[in-house]
Coordinates of C-alpha atoms in Angstrom, one line a residue:
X25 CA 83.8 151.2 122.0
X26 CA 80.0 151.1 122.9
X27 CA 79.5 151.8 126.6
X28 CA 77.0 150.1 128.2
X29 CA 77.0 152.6 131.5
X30 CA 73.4 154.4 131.4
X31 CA 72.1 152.3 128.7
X32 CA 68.5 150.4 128.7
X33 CA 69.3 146.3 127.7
X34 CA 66.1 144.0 126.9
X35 CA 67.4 140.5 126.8
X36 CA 65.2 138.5 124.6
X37 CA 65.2 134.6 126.6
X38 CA 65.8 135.9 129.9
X39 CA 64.6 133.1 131.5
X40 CA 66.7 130.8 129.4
X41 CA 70.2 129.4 130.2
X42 CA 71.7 131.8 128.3
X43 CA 69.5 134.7 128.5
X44 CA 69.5 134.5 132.8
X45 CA 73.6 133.4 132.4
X46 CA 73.7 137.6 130.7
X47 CA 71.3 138.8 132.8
X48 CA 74.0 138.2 135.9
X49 CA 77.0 139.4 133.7
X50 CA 74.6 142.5 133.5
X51 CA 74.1 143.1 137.1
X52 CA 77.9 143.7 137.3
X53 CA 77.4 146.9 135.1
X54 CA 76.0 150.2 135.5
X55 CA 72.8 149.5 133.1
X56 CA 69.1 148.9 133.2
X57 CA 68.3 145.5 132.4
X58 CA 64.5 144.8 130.7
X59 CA 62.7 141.9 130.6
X60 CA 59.7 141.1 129.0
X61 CA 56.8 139.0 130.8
X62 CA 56.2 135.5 129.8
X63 CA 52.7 137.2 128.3
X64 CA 54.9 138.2 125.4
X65 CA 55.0 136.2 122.7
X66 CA 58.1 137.3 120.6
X67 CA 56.2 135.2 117.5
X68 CA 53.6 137.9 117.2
X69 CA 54.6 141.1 115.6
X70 CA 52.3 143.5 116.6
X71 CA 52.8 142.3 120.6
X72 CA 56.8 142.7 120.3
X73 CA 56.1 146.0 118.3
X74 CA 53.5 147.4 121.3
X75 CA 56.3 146.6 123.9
X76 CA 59.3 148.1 122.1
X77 CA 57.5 151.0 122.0
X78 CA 56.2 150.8 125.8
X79 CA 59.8 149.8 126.5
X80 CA 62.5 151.4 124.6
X81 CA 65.2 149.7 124.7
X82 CA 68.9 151.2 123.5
X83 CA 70.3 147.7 123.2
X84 CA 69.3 144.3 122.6
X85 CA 70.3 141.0 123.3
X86 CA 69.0 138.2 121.6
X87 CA 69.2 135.4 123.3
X88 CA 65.3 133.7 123.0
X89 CA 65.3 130.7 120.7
X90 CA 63.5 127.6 120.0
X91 CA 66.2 124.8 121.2
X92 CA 66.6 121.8 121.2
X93 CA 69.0 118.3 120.5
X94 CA 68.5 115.7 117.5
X95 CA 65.5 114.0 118.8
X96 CA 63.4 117.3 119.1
X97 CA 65.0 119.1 115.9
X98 CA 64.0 115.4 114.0
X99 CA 60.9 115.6 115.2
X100 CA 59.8 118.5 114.9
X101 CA 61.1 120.7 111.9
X102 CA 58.5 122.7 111.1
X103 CA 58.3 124.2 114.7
X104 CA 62.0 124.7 114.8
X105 CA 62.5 127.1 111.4
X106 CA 59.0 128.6 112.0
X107 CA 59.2 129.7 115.3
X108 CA 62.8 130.7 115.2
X109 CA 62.5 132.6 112.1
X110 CA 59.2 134.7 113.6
X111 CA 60.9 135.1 116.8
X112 CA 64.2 136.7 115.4
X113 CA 62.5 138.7 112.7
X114 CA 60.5 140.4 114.8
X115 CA 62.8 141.7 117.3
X116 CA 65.6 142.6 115.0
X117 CA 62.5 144.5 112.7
X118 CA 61.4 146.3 115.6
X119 CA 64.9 147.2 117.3
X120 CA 65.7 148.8 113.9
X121 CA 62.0 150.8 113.6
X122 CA 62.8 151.8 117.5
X123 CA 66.3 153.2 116.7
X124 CA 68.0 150.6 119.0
X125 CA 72.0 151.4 119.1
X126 CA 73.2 148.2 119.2
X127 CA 71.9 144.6 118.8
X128 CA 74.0 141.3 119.5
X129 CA 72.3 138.4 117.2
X130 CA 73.2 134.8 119.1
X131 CA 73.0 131.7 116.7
X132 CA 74.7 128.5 117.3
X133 CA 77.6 126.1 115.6
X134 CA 75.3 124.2 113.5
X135 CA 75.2 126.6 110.9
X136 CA 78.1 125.7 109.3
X137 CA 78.3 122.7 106.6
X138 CA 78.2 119.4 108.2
X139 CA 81.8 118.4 106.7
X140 CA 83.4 121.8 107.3
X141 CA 87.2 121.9 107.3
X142 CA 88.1 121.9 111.1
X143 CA 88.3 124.3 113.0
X144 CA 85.7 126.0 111.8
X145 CA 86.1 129.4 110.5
X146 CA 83.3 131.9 109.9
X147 CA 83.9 132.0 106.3
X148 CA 82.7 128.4 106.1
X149 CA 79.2 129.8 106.6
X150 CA 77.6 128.5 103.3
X151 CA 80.1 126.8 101.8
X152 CA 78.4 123.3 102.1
X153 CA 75.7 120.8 102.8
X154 CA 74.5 121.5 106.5
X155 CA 73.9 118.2 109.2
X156 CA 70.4 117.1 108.1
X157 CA 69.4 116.3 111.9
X158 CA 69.4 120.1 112.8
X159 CA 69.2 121.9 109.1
X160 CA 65.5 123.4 110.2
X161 CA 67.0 125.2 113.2
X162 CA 70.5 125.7 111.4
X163 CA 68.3 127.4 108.2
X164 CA 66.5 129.7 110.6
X165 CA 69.9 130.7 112.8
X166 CA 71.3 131.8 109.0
X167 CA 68.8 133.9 108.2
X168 CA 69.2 136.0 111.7
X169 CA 73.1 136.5 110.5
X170 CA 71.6 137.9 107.0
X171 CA 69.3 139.8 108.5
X172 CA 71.6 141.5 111.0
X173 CA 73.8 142.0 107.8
X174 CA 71.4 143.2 105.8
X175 CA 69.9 145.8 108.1
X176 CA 73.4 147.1 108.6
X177 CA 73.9 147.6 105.1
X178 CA 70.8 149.0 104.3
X179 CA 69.8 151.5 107.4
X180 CA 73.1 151.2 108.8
X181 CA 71.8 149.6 112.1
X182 CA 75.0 148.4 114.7
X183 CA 73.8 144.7 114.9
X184 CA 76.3 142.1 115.0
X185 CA 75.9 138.4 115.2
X186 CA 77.9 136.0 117.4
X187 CA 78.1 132.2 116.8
X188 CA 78.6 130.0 120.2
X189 CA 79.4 126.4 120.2
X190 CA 78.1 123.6 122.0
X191 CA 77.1 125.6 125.4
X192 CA 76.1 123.8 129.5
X193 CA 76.0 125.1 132.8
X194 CA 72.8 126.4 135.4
X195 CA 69.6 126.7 133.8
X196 CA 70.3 124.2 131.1
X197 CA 67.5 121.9 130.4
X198 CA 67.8 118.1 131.5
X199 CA 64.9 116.8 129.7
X200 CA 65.7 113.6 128.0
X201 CA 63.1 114.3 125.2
X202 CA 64.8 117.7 124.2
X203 CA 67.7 118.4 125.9
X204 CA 71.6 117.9 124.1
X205 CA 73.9 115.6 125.1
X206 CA 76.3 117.0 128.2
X207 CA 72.6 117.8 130.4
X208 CA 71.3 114.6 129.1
X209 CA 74.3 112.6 130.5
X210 CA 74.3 114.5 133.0
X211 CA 70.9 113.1 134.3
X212 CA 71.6 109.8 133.0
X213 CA 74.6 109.4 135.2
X214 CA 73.2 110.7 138.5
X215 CA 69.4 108.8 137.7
X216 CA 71.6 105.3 137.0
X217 CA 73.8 106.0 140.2
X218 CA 70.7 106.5 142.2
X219 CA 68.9 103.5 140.6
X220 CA 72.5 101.3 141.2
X221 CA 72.1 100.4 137.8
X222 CA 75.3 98.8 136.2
X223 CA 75.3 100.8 132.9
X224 CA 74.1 103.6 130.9
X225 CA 73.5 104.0 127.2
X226 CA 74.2 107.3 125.0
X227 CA 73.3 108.0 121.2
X228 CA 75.6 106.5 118.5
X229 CA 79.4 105.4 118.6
X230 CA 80.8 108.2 120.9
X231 CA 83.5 108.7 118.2
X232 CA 81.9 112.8 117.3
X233 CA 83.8 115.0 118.8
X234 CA 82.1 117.9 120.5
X235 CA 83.0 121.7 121.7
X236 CA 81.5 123.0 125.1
X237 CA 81.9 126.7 126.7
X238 CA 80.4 126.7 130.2
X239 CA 77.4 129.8 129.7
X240 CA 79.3 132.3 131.8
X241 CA 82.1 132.4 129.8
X242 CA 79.5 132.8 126.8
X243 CA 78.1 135.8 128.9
X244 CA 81.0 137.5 129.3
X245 CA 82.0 136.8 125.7
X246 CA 78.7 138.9 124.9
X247 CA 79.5 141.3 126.4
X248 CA 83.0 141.7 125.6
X249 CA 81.4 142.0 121.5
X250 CA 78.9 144.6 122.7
X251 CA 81.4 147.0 123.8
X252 CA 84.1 146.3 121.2
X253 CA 83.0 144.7 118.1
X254 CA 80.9 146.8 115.4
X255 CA 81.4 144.6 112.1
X256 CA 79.0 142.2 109.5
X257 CA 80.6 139.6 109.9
X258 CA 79.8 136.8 112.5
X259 CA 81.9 135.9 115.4
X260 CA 82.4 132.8 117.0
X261 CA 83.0 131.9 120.6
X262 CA 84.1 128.5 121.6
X263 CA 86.4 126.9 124.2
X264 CA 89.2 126.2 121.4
X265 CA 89.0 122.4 122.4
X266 CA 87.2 119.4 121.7
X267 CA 86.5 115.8 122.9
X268 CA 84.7 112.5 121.6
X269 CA 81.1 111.7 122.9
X270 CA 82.7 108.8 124.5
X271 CA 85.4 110.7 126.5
X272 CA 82.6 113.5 127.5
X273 CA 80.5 111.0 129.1
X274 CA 83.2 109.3 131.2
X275 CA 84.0 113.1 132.4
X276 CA 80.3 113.1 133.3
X277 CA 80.4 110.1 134.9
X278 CA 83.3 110.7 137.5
X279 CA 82.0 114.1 138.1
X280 CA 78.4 112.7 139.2
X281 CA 79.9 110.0 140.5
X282 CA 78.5 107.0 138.4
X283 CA 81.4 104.1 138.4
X284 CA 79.4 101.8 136.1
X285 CA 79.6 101.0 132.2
X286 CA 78.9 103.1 129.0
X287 CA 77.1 101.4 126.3
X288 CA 76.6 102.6 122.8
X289 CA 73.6 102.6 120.5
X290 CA 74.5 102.5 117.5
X291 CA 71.4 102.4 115.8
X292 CA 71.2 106.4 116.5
X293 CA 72.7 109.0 114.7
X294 CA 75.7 110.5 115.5
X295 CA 75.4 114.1 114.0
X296 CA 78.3 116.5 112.6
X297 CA 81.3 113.9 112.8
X298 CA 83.3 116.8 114.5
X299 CA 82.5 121.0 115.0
X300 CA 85.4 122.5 116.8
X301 CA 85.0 126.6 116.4
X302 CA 88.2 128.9 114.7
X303 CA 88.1 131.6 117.7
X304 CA 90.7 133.3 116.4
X305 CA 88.9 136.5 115.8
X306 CA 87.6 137.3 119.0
X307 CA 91.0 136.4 120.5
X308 CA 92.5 138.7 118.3
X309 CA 90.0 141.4 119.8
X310 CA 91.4 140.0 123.4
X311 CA 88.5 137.8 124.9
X312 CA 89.3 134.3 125.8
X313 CA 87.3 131.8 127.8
X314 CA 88.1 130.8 131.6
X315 CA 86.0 127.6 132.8
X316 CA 87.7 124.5 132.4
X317 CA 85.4 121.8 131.5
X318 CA 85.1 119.0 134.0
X319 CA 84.9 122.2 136.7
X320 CA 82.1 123.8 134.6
X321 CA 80.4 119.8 134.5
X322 CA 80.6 120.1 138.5
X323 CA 78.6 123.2 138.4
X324 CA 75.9 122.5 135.7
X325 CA 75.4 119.4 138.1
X326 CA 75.0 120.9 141.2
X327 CA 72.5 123.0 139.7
X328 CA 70.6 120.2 138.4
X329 CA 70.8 119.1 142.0
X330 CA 69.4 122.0 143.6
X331 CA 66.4 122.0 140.9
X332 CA 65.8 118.7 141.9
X333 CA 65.5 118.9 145.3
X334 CA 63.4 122.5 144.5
X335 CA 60.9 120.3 142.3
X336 CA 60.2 117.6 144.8

């Protein structure tokens, strides 16, 4: 078991939904949490270098990515493998050339082949053809997991790679250009309810079926690995359940409170026909998830709420 009492934790994307969502699980512990200024830019080597040295951190979380749904992976590919690739090679690097004692990798669900047998185990990793909307970001998230696994077997570094799925809640990001699809209806919902409009339209057939885990669950699930999982092998952390686009946006709808009609472009792509995580293997260490999902909707749209009132 790794104790996190006493210890110094940077969290790389603090300011990020996920990053702020382990920041707060933090607080609850007897630790030190760092967090870099926005001045840092985790692309550059010799400025991540210069502040794990300043810094010295014991543990790290990484948590800071480039992000983003099928429009903004489509559109832009290059910045998606580039920037991810720089930003996770450079911290893992210098956690290793500081002597960090343990590092916990983050990457998503959309590493695994496109037509992975369901649910999806972590031994899938590789076995196929990824989803072509996402493959930049996917590409780059891979490479993290090999690096993790190759710095353990090579310097014997405790870095250890998790896998979430599909993830919502406060500090998501509800801009229609780049955000995925739960914030995105989200905002659809409560801007066509404001606007009394009759309808709204989402992305494809609705027929995908999609994962979600609200963030604190995720957060907690982070730290449950830090303190009891030390092995190469990725872990994945889901909800264990799935529903269609279709059935996620009528959720959306009742919780926001939008009582008109759901149309369908079909002209759009739907993605992965269906990712629905194996969490066997973190159950088997004894973590399961808590937030059910049209309770975990309310709060990712009261948030949303607050920020908008805060913006105005």
């Amino acid at each position: 078991m790794y104790d996190l009492a006493g210890k110094r934790i940077y969290v790389a994307g603090h300011r990020g939904m996920v990053g702020s969502a382990i920041v707060r699980q933090l607080e609850q512990h007897d630790c030190e949490v760092l967090a870099a200024p926005r001045s840092l830019d985790l692309r550059q080597q010799q400025q991540v270098r210069d502040w794990f040295a300043a810094n010295t951190p014991d543990t790290v979380v990484m948590a800071a990515a480039k992000v983003g749904g099928i429009l903004a992976n489509d559109t832009y590919p290059a910045d998606f493998l580039y920037d991810n690739l720089m930003i996770e090679t450079n911290v893992i690097e210098a956690a290793h050339r500081h002597a960090v004692g343990k590092l916990l990798f983050l990457g998503s669900s959309c590493i695994y082949p496109k037509m992975a047998p369901q649910p999806i185990r972590e031994d899938a990793l590789l076995s196929g053809p990824l989803e072509p909307t996402n493959e930049w970001y996917a590409i780059a998230k891979i490479a993290g997991i090999k690096l993790c696994q190759a710095y353990r077997r090579q310097h014997g570094c405790d870095f250890i790679s998790a896998m979430p799925t599909n993830l919502y809640g406060p500090g998501d990001n509800f801009d229609l250009q780049s955000s995925h699809v739960l914030p995105a209806l989200i905002r659809k919902a409560h801007e066509a309810k404001l606007a009394g409009a009759s309808s709204i339209e989402i992305w494809g057939t609705g027929t995908p079926r999609r994962e979600f885990l609200h963030v604190d669950d995720l957060a907690e699930a982070c730290l449950f690995l830090l303190r009891n999982y030390s092995g190469e092998e990725h872990v994945n952390i889901g909800s264990g359940s799935d529903l269609t686009i279709a059935d996620l946006a009528r959720t959306v709808c009742d919780v926001v409170g939008f009582t008109g009609s759901i149309t369908y472009d079909t002209s759009k792509p739907d993605g992965t026909p269906r990712k629905l995580m194996d969490g066997s293997k973190i159950a088997a260490l004894g973590w399961r998830p808590r937030t059910e999902l049209q309770a975990g909707i309310s709060t990712a749209y009261q948030w949303f709420l607050t920020q908008s009132v805060a913006s105005r």
